[in-house]
């Protein structure tokens, strides 16, 4: 079994295997409806437990559908409904119980430490469904969407991120850019640049990352423009002040004009004021396709975790 916690810990070969499998599975089930299982039902009889300590619409639903399409079932629990942390049940005991009933565990948490604690005690795979520092299922799925639309490997494209340079989604995007060798331009205020430790890791591993403190410079010549909410769920900041700091980093049609003519716009959702309506709802925006592809890529992530990928 394998865990799926941070992209940087997964080999390039395995990341490619997941993307290839997702492409094949997606094309094979074109005529099936949402809850019909893939013909081979590779995870028939299995149970996956999802736990959310933070809000989620897309991750929760897309995992539910993904699990059903693999022939398995899922149950979703909230941490406050379990004995975890209350009544004296330790995380270690809960982890063992989850491993006894379930064949895999998907966790969205407000603590990176907690994922590592669960990992220590679980005997079934654990998937990070968003933590303060990482959102790996989102970004691998976004790579899939980009390659699907652009019809070329992401290594041949220039990707741009405008917004918070130090949140879970950009961290995973940085890790993906190093692993899958694509150019990544980040446009963010100086105060919100990525953490030095991550940039040093990227540099050491031949990352092609450039940071600009102007949005249009980051967008220039890009094939894909990404952004994300300025205030993340786990942000413990002065929200008013942070929003003000990002005033010049809104993705609008002026910024999109600096990207390539056929550039696409992506956003993992939910959205705030970081993108104008005309861009978000415009022709270049692929956000609905992006959200739907979570299902397809997460299926292959689940198969990878259970050693079922050829
Ligand atoms: N993009 C994403 O992870 O959305 P949710 O928070 O709704 O799961
Ligand atoms: N950065 C955002 C992503 C939401 C899917 C957050 O953590 O709130």
XYZ file of C-alpha atoms and ligand atoms in Angstrom:
326
model
C 0.000 0.000 0.000
C 1.034 3.608 -0.540
C 0.040 6.947 0.946
C -0.719 10.078 -1.052
C 0.239 12.983 1.172
C 2.634 15.281 -0.684
C 3.502 15.273 -4.385
C 7.181 15.714 -3.663
C 7.306 12.269 -2.028
C 5.854 10.451 -5.045
C 8.080 9.317 -7.905
C 7.709 10.899 -11.325
C 7.055 7.451 -12.718
C 4.111 6.933 -10.358
C 2.694 10.414 -10.988
C 2.781 9.652 -14.723
C 1.183 6.243 -14.160
C -1.688 7.906 -12.278
C -2.215 10.494 -15.035
C -2.123 7.839 -17.781
C -4.521 5.556 -15.949
C -6.952 8.456 -15.391
C -6.890 9.251 -19.104
C -7.651 5.668 -20.079
C -10.374 5.182 -17.481
C -12.043 8.476 -18.325
C -12.205 7.644 -22.021
C -13.451 4.094 -21.419
C -16.487 5.188 -19.403
C -17.809 7.925 -21.678
C -21.185 6.189 -22.039
C -21.664 5.316 -18.367
C -23.637 7.489 -15.987
C -22.225 8.956 -12.782
C -22.775 6.105 -10.353
C -22.263 3.196 -12.748
C -19.036 1.382 -11.940
C -16.189 0.930 -14.409
C -16.467 -2.470 -16.116
C -13.552 -4.006 -14.202
C -14.776 -2.782 -10.747
C -11.178 -2.838 -9.488
C -12.032 -2.000 -5.866
C -15.186 -4.098 -5.537
C -16.100 -4.797 -1.930
C -13.796 -2.183 -0.445
C -14.760 0.580 1.981
C -13.148 4.006 2.118
C -13.554 6.340 5.053
C -13.484 10.086 4.464
C -13.039 12.525 7.318
C -13.426 16.305 7.068
C -12.269 18.729 9.702
C -12.861 21.640 7.323
C -15.564 22.518 4.816
C -15.503 20.775 1.442
C -17.867 20.534 -1.522
C -15.738 19.272 -4.409
C -13.286 16.988 -2.640
C -16.024 15.266 -0.657
C -18.321 14.703 -3.652
C -15.641 13.845 -6.180
C -14.131 11.223 -3.857
C -17.575 9.780 -3.215
C -18.214 9.409 -6.943
C -14.669 8.170 -7.645
C -14.994 5.433 -5.031
C -18.384 4.315 -6.421
C -17.030 4.212 -9.970
C -14.285 1.843 -8.800
C -16.943 -0.501 -7.445
C -16.324 0.393 -3.785
C -18.275 2.327 -1.136
C -17.456 5.317 1.014
C -18.586 6.637 4.329
C -17.959 10.222 5.365
C -17.454 11.159 8.989
C -16.786 14.410 10.792
C -14.104 14.356 13.463
C -16.483 15.881 16.008
C -18.825 12.907 15.574
C -16.082 10.422 16.514
C -14.586 9.743 19.917
C -11.337 11.143 18.557
C -9.840 13.579 21.035
C -12.908 13.312 23.277
C -13.695 10.782 25.952
C -10.052 9.812 25.992
C -9.747 7.976 22.654
C -6.298 8.619 21.332
C -5.533 9.340 17.704
C -3.530 6.108 17.616
C -6.542 4.021 18.681
C -8.836 5.805 16.225
C -6.284 5.236 13.441
C -6.227 1.504 14.237
C -10.008 1.310 14.251
C -10.263 3.141 10.928
C -7.742 0.671 9.503
C -9.767 -2.249 10.856
C -12.995 -1.232 9.139
C -11.741 0.640 6.109
C -9.480 -0.091 3.174
C -8.325 3.509 2.872
C -8.665 6.851 4.622
C -9.096 10.275 3.071
C -8.453 13.133 5.444
C -9.003 16.894 5.185
C -7.444 18.480 8.195
C -6.355 21.732 9.790
C -3.098 20.166 10.963
C -0.210 18.706 8.970
C 1.023 17.103 12.156
C -2.215 15.149 12.412
C -1.764 13.568 8.973
C 1.658 12.364 10.012
C 0.293 11.004 13.278
C -2.433 9.090 11.425
C 0.165 7.814 8.952
C 2.233 6.445 11.811
C -0.621 4.356 13.180
C -2.641 3.373 10.119
C -2.238 0.126 8.249
C -4.304 1.268 5.257
C -3.424 4.083 2.832
C -4.025 7.685 3.782
C -4.789 10.401 1.235
C -4.360 14.085 1.974
C -7.573 15.801 0.906
C -6.121 19.229 1.820
C -4.018 20.304 4.759
C -2.672 23.753 5.674
C 0.473 23.068 3.629
C -0.629 20.868 0.739
C -3.472 20.034 -1.670
C -1.974 17.248 -3.765
C -5.122 15.636 -5.229
C -6.214 19.034 -6.560
C -2.950 19.792 -8.303
C -2.402 16.382 -9.853
C -5.917 16.628 -11.217
C -5.185 20.123 -12.542
C -2.125 18.794 -14.380
C -4.455 16.234 -15.970
C -6.896 18.989 -17.035
C -4.111 21.087 -18.524
C -2.708 18.185 -20.562
C -6.216 17.171 -21.637
C -6.982 20.663 -22.957
C -3.561 21.562 -24.329
C -2.941 18.074 -25.728
C 0.720 18.166 -24.794
C 2.849 17.268 -21.808
C 2.867 19.976 -19.161
C 6.677 20.146 -19.444
C 6.158 21.962 -22.756
C 3.955 24.651 -21.215
C 4.406 27.771 -19.117
C 2.210 27.924 -16.063
C 1.444 31.062 -14.081
C 0.094 31.470 -10.578
C -1.167 34.835 -9.403
C -2.136 35.210 -5.766
C -1.017 33.943 -2.388
C 2.455 32.492 -2.859
C 2.360 30.649 0.402
C -0.714 28.433 0.641
C -1.523 24.751 0.248
C -2.447 24.874 -3.469
C 0.637 26.790 -4.647
C 2.862 24.571 -2.485
C 1.564 21.508 -4.320
C 1.871 23.330 -7.652
C 5.524 24.097 -6.894
C 6.111 20.441 -6.047
C 4.406 19.375 -9.284
C 6.439 21.833 -11.337
C 9.667 20.306 -10.052
C 8.504 16.708 -10.414
C 6.981 17.141 -13.869
C 9.502 19.730 -15.105
C 7.321 22.637 -16.087
C 8.007 26.358 -15.979
C 6.145 28.104 -13.187
C 5.879 31.881 -12.817
C 4.482 33.090 -9.524
C 3.039 36.608 -9.211
C 2.508 37.664 -5.589
C 3.253 40.501 -3.171
C 6.763 40.285 -1.698
C 5.384 39.539 1.757
C 3.505 36.467 0.479
C 6.221 34.689 -1.485
C 6.639 30.921 -1.082
C 8.560 29.640 1.935
C 12.356 29.629 1.492
C 12.590 25.961 2.438
C 10.310 24.976 -0.458
C 12.091 27.274 -2.920
C 15.450 25.861 -1.854
C 14.160 22.324 -2.375
C 12.912 23.359 -5.829
C 16.262 24.928 -6.691
C 18.164 21.874 -5.551
C 15.951 19.711 -7.755
C 16.306 21.855 -10.890
C 12.961 23.637 -10.532
C 12.098 26.231 -13.172
C 10.374 28.705 -10.891
C 10.406 32.483 -11.157
C 8.832 34.920 -8.749
C 7.521 38.343 -9.744
C 5.947 41.005 -7.585
C 3.801 42.166 -10.542
C 0.931 40.116 -11.862
C 1.358 41.040 -15.537
C 5.022 40.102 -15.556
C 4.146 36.678 -14.173
C 1.336 36.214 -16.695
C 3.372 37.248 -19.760
C 3.487 34.460 -22.347
C 1.770 31.875 -20.121
C -0.348 28.954 -21.342
C -2.258 28.633 -18.084
C -3.180 31.211 -15.443
C -4.116 29.947 -11.987
C -5.347 31.748 -8.936
C -6.891 30.828 -5.573
C -8.630 32.565 -2.688
C -6.501 35.130 -0.904
C -7.793 33.932 2.474
C -7.446 30.179 2.917
C -9.479 28.120 5.387
C -6.559 27.735 7.757
C -5.304 31.321 7.511
C -4.888 32.914 10.878
C -4.246 36.436 9.670
C -5.797 39.867 9.680
C -8.135 39.167 6.757
C -8.869 42.808 6.006
C -5.159 43.622 5.807
C -4.331 40.584 3.669
C -7.092 41.334 1.169
C -5.775 44.887 0.895
C -2.248 43.587 0.220
C -3.594 41.649 -2.785
C -5.484 44.525 -4.434
C -3.043 44.563 -7.382
C -3.104 40.787 -7.830
C -6.612 40.263 -9.129
C -6.861 38.171 -12.296
C -8.905 40.262 -14.701
C -9.123 40.557 -18.479
C -6.165 42.958 -18.551
C -3.940 40.369 -16.869
C -5.251 37.602 -19.170
C -4.251 39.708 -22.204
C -0.593 39.299 -21.213
C -0.901 35.510 -21.298
C -0.972 33.646 -24.633
C -4.050 34.188 -26.798
C -5.135 30.584 -26.216
C -4.272 30.579 -22.506
C -6.709 28.929 -20.130
C -7.781 30.083 -16.680
C -8.027 27.639 -13.746
C -9.301 28.017 -10.189
C -9.815 25.162 -7.719
C -12.793 26.942 -6.065
C -14.287 28.228 -3.873
C -13.589 31.710 -5.204
C -13.470 35.153 -3.668
C -12.524 38.527 -5.030
C -9.194 37.399 -6.589
C -10.704 36.925 -10.060
C -13.119 39.095 -12.016
C -16.447 37.584 -13.067
C -15.715 38.067 -16.757
C -12.559 35.939 -16.519
C -14.057 33.326 -14.208
C -17.150 32.911 -16.390
C -15.422 33.698 -19.675
C -14.347 31.528 -22.603
C -10.824 30.942 -21.329
C -12.050 29.609 -18.010
C -12.037 25.812 -17.663
C -13.021 25.666 -14.016
C -15.995 23.273 -14.408
C -13.988 20.760 -16.432
C -11.246 21.177 -13.815
C -13.671 20.327 -10.990
C -15.092 17.296 -12.802
C -11.664 15.853 -13.519
C -11.074 15.494 -9.787
C -13.246 12.358 -10.025
C -11.123 10.763 -12.737
C -7.727 11.509 -11.254
C -8.724 10.568 -7.709
C -9.842 7.151 -8.987
C -6.329 6.524 -10.241
C -4.853 7.904 -7.016
C -6.952 5.379 -5.068
C -5.745 2.584 -7.347
C -2.149 3.729 -6.907
C -2.589 3.638 -3.124
C -3.857 0.080 -3.255
C -1.103 -1.104 -5.623
C -3.607 -1.653 -8.410
C -1.951 0.397 -11.108
C -0.292 -1.564 -13.864
N -11.128 22.645 -4.606
C -11.522 22.053 -3.463
O -10.775 21.313 -2.814
O -12.799 22.331 -3.118
P -13.545 21.924 -1.776
O -12.941 22.741 -0.674
O -14.970 22.258 -2.017
O -13.333 20.451 -1.530
N -6.305 27.544 -0.452
C -7.671 27.201 -0.253
C -8.041 26.020 -1.096
C -9.471 25.586 -0.991
C -9.777 24.359 -1.797
C -7.937 26.910 1.213
O -7.126 26.239 1.845
O -8.944 27.378 1.739
